[in-house]
C-alpha cells in the first residue's frame, strides 16, 4: 500500500525522505515522489518505478528543510509519472501526498474544473491539493485551510501537506489511513508506518481518525476536525532499526520463517503460569467472571489472519468448549452482523491497520460488542480501538506474505483458549499439558527448520505443476488453507484448499497425475479417515505430498514434523508449508518479498 514520509528540521529533507521511502518499499507500490520547500519555493520529483529510480532523478543539491514523500499503490489512474504523488495546486504553492481513497473525487473535480482549475493527473488525490490551494488564500494558517478543505471530502485519507509560503511547517491529517508522528531533537517526522521513522526516533504519537497535526522543527500540535487542541502522550516503540534488516538472508520471507523459534518464544514469554496452569493475559482486561460470561466467540481477520483465526476457533472450542468460528472481516462488516452481548469478538491484524478489519471492529463497537485484538504493532489503530487484547511481540514483519505473525497469532489463540478453558472446565492436568506443549514449540520449530533442504527438494519437484490441491480434516483444514494461500501469493501457482472430507463431493473430479495434492495428516483421531482419503487420491493416479507425524505408503513424498499436543499440532504443521511455498517461489523466479498485485498492510478497502 501507499507510504507517506514527512520531515521538518534543520537537515535537508530529501535524503531523509528517500531513506524513509526505502523503508516503506516492503509495503508494495508502483511509483514514488517527493516535494521539498526551500526559501518559499516548492521543488518536486516523481517517477513511475522504484524509490531507487526516484533517487536517481533527485539532484545531489536538492535543498529544503521540510518536505513530503510518497510511494503510490494506484487505486485511481494508472501507475505513471504524472499520477505519482505529490500533487500540486494550480499555483504550485501547495503539495499533498495522500494514502486512501476520496469517494466523492469525481464530484469535487467537476466543481473545481467549473471554477477554472485544470487537473494534471487521473488520481482522486489531486482534488485535495486544489481544494487546499483554493482555500489557503482565505485562511491565516495552513492547518485551517486543510481543515476546511477536508470538510468537503468523503473518503479515507492519511495526508501530508506543505505550503511553499510557510517553509518549516507541515500539516498531516488522518481519517481511516494511518499517520504516526516521530519526535526528534529539533526535528519532526511523520509517516504512514513507524518503519520509516525508526532510524531517526523511537518516540512516536499515533493520530486518531479525524485528527490533524501541525509539525514544526521544535514540536507538534494536534487538533480535532473542529479545531479543538488534543493532548497526546508520546510512547516509545520497542522495535529497532535492525529489526527491519534482512539479517543476511536472501529474502525477508526466509528470515521471518527462520525467526519463528524466537518469535514464538516472545509471544509466550511471561504468559504461562506453572502454579495454576493458566495463561496470564493482563491485556484482555477481563476478570474471571467476565471471561466466563461469554457463550460464543466470533473471530474476524483477512487473508492469513482469517486462517489463523480458524485455528483459533478450533482451539477455543476444544479447550474452552465455547462455540467459536472465524469469518473474513471484509465480509463481516458488510453483512449487517447481529452483535450479541454474550459473544466475545476477536479481531486479528498483523499491522493493526488493516482497513476492513478496523471497519469491522468499529461496527462492532458501535453496536456495543466486546472486542479483543490480536495485533503485532503496538499502538496501532485496531489495538487502540479494541477493549483489550494480546500483542504478538513478533517484531516487524516485512515480507508481504505472513509467516511469523501467522504462527504467533495461532500461539496467542492457544493462550486465549487456555485462559478461557481454565476459567471454565479445562482441568489443571489438561492446563498443564497445554502449557508444556506450548513451551516445546520453539525447539520443535527449530527441528522443522533443519529439514529445509529436504523441503526445498520437494518444492523444486512440485513447483512446475499447473496447480495444487491442499486437503486437511478439522484441525488440518485451516493448515491446508494457509498452505494453499502461501503457495498462491508468492509462487503464483494456483492452489485450492478443501476439507479432505469434501473431496468426494466434487473436487475429486480434478484429481489426476497433473494435479498433485498436499495432504495434512496429523496423528489424531482422524488419522485412519485421512489415510483412506490418500488411498482414494492414489487410486486416481494423483501424486501426494503428505505433511504429518509419520510416513504413509500411499504418499509419494512425506514431510514428518514433531508431534506436540493434538490441539497444538496445527501450529507446527504450517511451518513446512511456509518453507515449501518459499522454495517453490524461488524456483519459479518470483519476487518473493513483494509478490505482484499485493501489498503488506491493506489500508484501503
Ligand atoms: N487513491 C490514491 C492513493 C492510493 C492508495 O492509498 N493506495 O494504497 C491514488 O490512486 O493515487
Tab-separated table of N, CA and C and ligand atoms in Angstrom, residues 1-4 27-31 70-78 83-85 87 97-102 121-126 156-158 177 599 601-604, ligand 1:
chain	number	residue	atom	x	y	z
A	1	UNK	N	0.850	-1.205	0.000
A	1	UNK	CA	0.000	0.000	0.000
A	1	UNK	C	0.875	1.240	0.000
A	2	UNK	N	0.258	2.367	-0.280
A	2	UNK	CA	0.996	3.630	-0.345
A	2	UNK	C	1.727	3.896	0.959
A	3	UNK	N	2.789	4.680	0.847
A	3	UNK	CA	3.512	5.087	2.040
A	3	UNK	C	3.709	6.587	2.038
A	4	UNK	N	3.718	7.161	3.236
A	4	UNK	CA	3.947	8.604	3.386
A	4	UNK	C	5.124	8.809	4.324
A	27	UNK	N	5.978	-2.505	1.589
A	27	UNK	CA	4.516	-2.498	1.571
A	27	UNK	C	3.958	-2.676	0.169
A	28	UNK	N	4.803	-2.561	-0.840
A	28	UNK	CA	4.327	-2.708	-2.216
A	28	UNK	C	3.889	-1.356	-2.762
A	29	UNK	N	4.318	-1.003	-3.988
A	29	UNK	CA	3.972	0.284	-4.578
A	29	UNK	C	4.354	0.264	-6.039
A	30	UNK	N	3.922	1.281	-6.791
A	30	UNK	CA	4.235	1.297	-8.219
A	30	UNK	C	4.944	2.574	-8.661
A	31	UNK	N	4.938	3.613	-7.829
A	31	UNK	CA	5.623	4.848	-8.199
A	31	UNK	C	5.991	5.606	-6.928
A	70	UNK	N	6.322	10.027	-0.935
A	70	UNK	CA	5.206	9.094	-1.111
A	70	UNK	C	5.606	7.914	-1.976
A	71	UNK	N	5.152	6.735	-1.601
A	71	UNK	CA	5.165	5.610	-2.527
A	71	UNK	C	3.709	5.297	-2.825
A	72	UNK	N	3.370	5.204	-4.116
A	72	UNK	CA	1.953	5.074	-4.508
A	72	UNK	C	1.633	3.646	-4.926
A	73	UNK	N	0.486	3.174	-4.519
A	73	UNK	CA	-0.076	1.904	-4.992
A	73	UNK	C	-1.419	2.296	-5.589
A	74	UNK	N	-1.441	2.395	-6.923
A	74	UNK	CA	-2.536	3.066	-7.633
A	74	UNK	C	-3.908	2.482	-7.328
A	75	UNK	N	-4.847	3.341	-7.013
A	75	UNK	CA	-6.253	2.913	-6.987
A	75	UNK	C	-7.047	3.667	-8.052
A	76	UNK	N	-6.675	4.924	-8.355
A	76	UNK	CA	-7.407	5.736	-9.328
A	76	UNK	C	-6.408	6.280	-10.347
A	77	UNK	N	-6.391	5.706	-11.520
A	77	UNK	CA	-5.436	6.137	-12.541
A	77	UNK	C	-4.235	5.215	-12.555
A	78	UNK	N	-3.723	4.980	-13.783
A	78	UNK	CA	-2.633	4.011	-13.954
A	78	UNK	C	-1.364	4.472	-13.221
A	83	UNK	N	0.718	10.565	-12.451
A	83	UNK	CA	-0.214	10.170	-11.387
A	83	UNK	C	0.483	9.968	-10.037
A	84	UNK	N	1.825	9.851	-10.068
A	84	UNK	CA	2.549	9.697	-8.794
A	84	UNK	C	2.316	10.946	-7.934
A	85	UNK	N	2.421	10.780	-6.625
A	85	UNK	CA	2.273	11.902	-5.701
A	85	UNK	C	3.658	12.479	-5.445
A	87	UNK	N	0.866	15.790	-5.379
A	87	UNK	CA	0.076	16.588	-6.321
A	87	UNK	C	0.096	18.039	-5.843
A	97	UNK	N	0.620	14.709	-0.374
A	97	UNK	CA	0.675	13.262	-0.614
A	97	UNK	C	-0.499	12.642	0.147
A	98	UNK	N	-1.057	11.586	-0.454
A	98	UNK	CA	-2.315	11.039	0.082
A	98	UNK	C	-2.312	9.522	0.022
A	99	UNK	N	-2.674	8.882	1.101
A	99	UNK	CA	-2.996	7.458	1.115
A	99	UNK	C	-4.497	7.330	1.335
A	100	UNK	N	-5.137	6.434	0.597
A	100	UNK	CA	-6.561	6.215	0.798
A	100	UNK	C	-7.340	6.479	-0.476
A	101	UNK	N	-8.621	6.671	-0.330
A	101	UNK	CA	-9.498	6.858	-1.494
A	101	UNK	C	-10.489	7.981	-1.204
A	102	UNK	N	-10.550	8.970	-2.127
A	102	UNK	CA	-11.541	10.047	-1.988
A	102	UNK	C	-12.781	9.615	-2.768
A	121	UNK	N	-3.547	15.095	-13.317
A	121	UNK	CA	-3.494	13.636	-13.201
A	121	UNK	C	-4.894	13.035	-13.244
A	122	UNK	N	-4.918	11.695	-13.256
A	122	UNK	CA	-6.213	10.987	-13.218
A	122	UNK	C	-6.581	10.604	-11.788
A	123	UNK	N	-5.768	10.993	-10.815
A	123	UNK	CA	-5.992	10.465	-9.463
A	123	UNK	C	-7.141	11.172	-8.747
A	124	UNK	N	-7.686	10.465	-7.785
A	124	UNK	CA	-8.665	11.074	-6.875
A	124	UNK	C	-7.951	12.076	-5.948
A	125	UNK	N	-6.660	11.784	-5.661
A	125	UNK	CA	-5.914	12.566	-4.660
A	125	UNK	C	-5.725	14.026	-5.071
A	126	UNK	N	-5.677	14.285	-6.382
A	126	UNK	CA	-5.346	15.650	-6.817
A	126	UNK	C	-6.402	16.665	-6.372
A	156	UNK	N	-11.419	8.063	2.631
A	156	UNK	CA	-10.377	7.774	3.617
A	156	UNK	C	-9.103	8.489	3.214
A	157	UNK	N	-8.388	8.942	4.193
A	157	UNK	CA	-7.125	9.590	3.884
A	157	UNK	C	-6.169	9.579	5.061
A	158	UNK	N	-4.882	9.498	4.673
A	158	UNK	CA	-3.790	9.947	5.506
A	158	UNK	C	-3.091	10.924	4.582
A	177	UNK	N	-6.678	6.042	7.410
A	177	UNK	CA	-5.393	5.589	6.876
A	177	UNK	C	-4.293	6.129	7.806
A	599	UNK	N	0.013	-6.041	-1.399
A	599	UNK	CA	0.648	-5.043	-0.549
A	599	UNK	C	0.613	-5.561	0.879
A	601	UNK	N	0.304	-4.024	4.429
A	601	UNK	CA	-0.879	-3.781	5.252
A	601	UNK	C	-1.923	-3.101	4.375
A	602	UNK	N	-3.072	-3.748	4.242
A	602	UNK	CA	-4.066	-3.309	3.267
A	602	UNK	C	-4.929	-2.225	3.911
A	603	UNK	N	-4.498	-0.980	3.707
A	603	UNK	CA	-5.163	0.126	4.385
A	603	UNK	C	-6.194	0.811	3.497
A	604	UNK	N	-6.522	0.182	2.349
A	604	UNK	CA	-7.685	0.645	1.584
A	604	UNK	C	-8.680	-0.498	1.522
B	1	LIG	N1	-6.107	6.901	-4.333
B	1	LIG	C1	-4.733	7.318	-4.430
B	1	LIG	C2	-3.891	6.700	-3.331
B	1	LIG	C3	-3.981	5.195	-3.356
B	1	LIG	C4	-3.533	4.499	-2.080
B	1	LIG	O1	-3.644	4.976	-0.972
B	1	LIG	N2	-3.076	3.231	-2.203
B	1	LIG	O2	-2.685	2.478	-1.055
B	1	LIG	C5	-4.155	7.052	-5.794
B	1	LIG	O3	-4.648	6.188	-6.545
B	1	LIG	O4	-3.176	7.706	-6.138
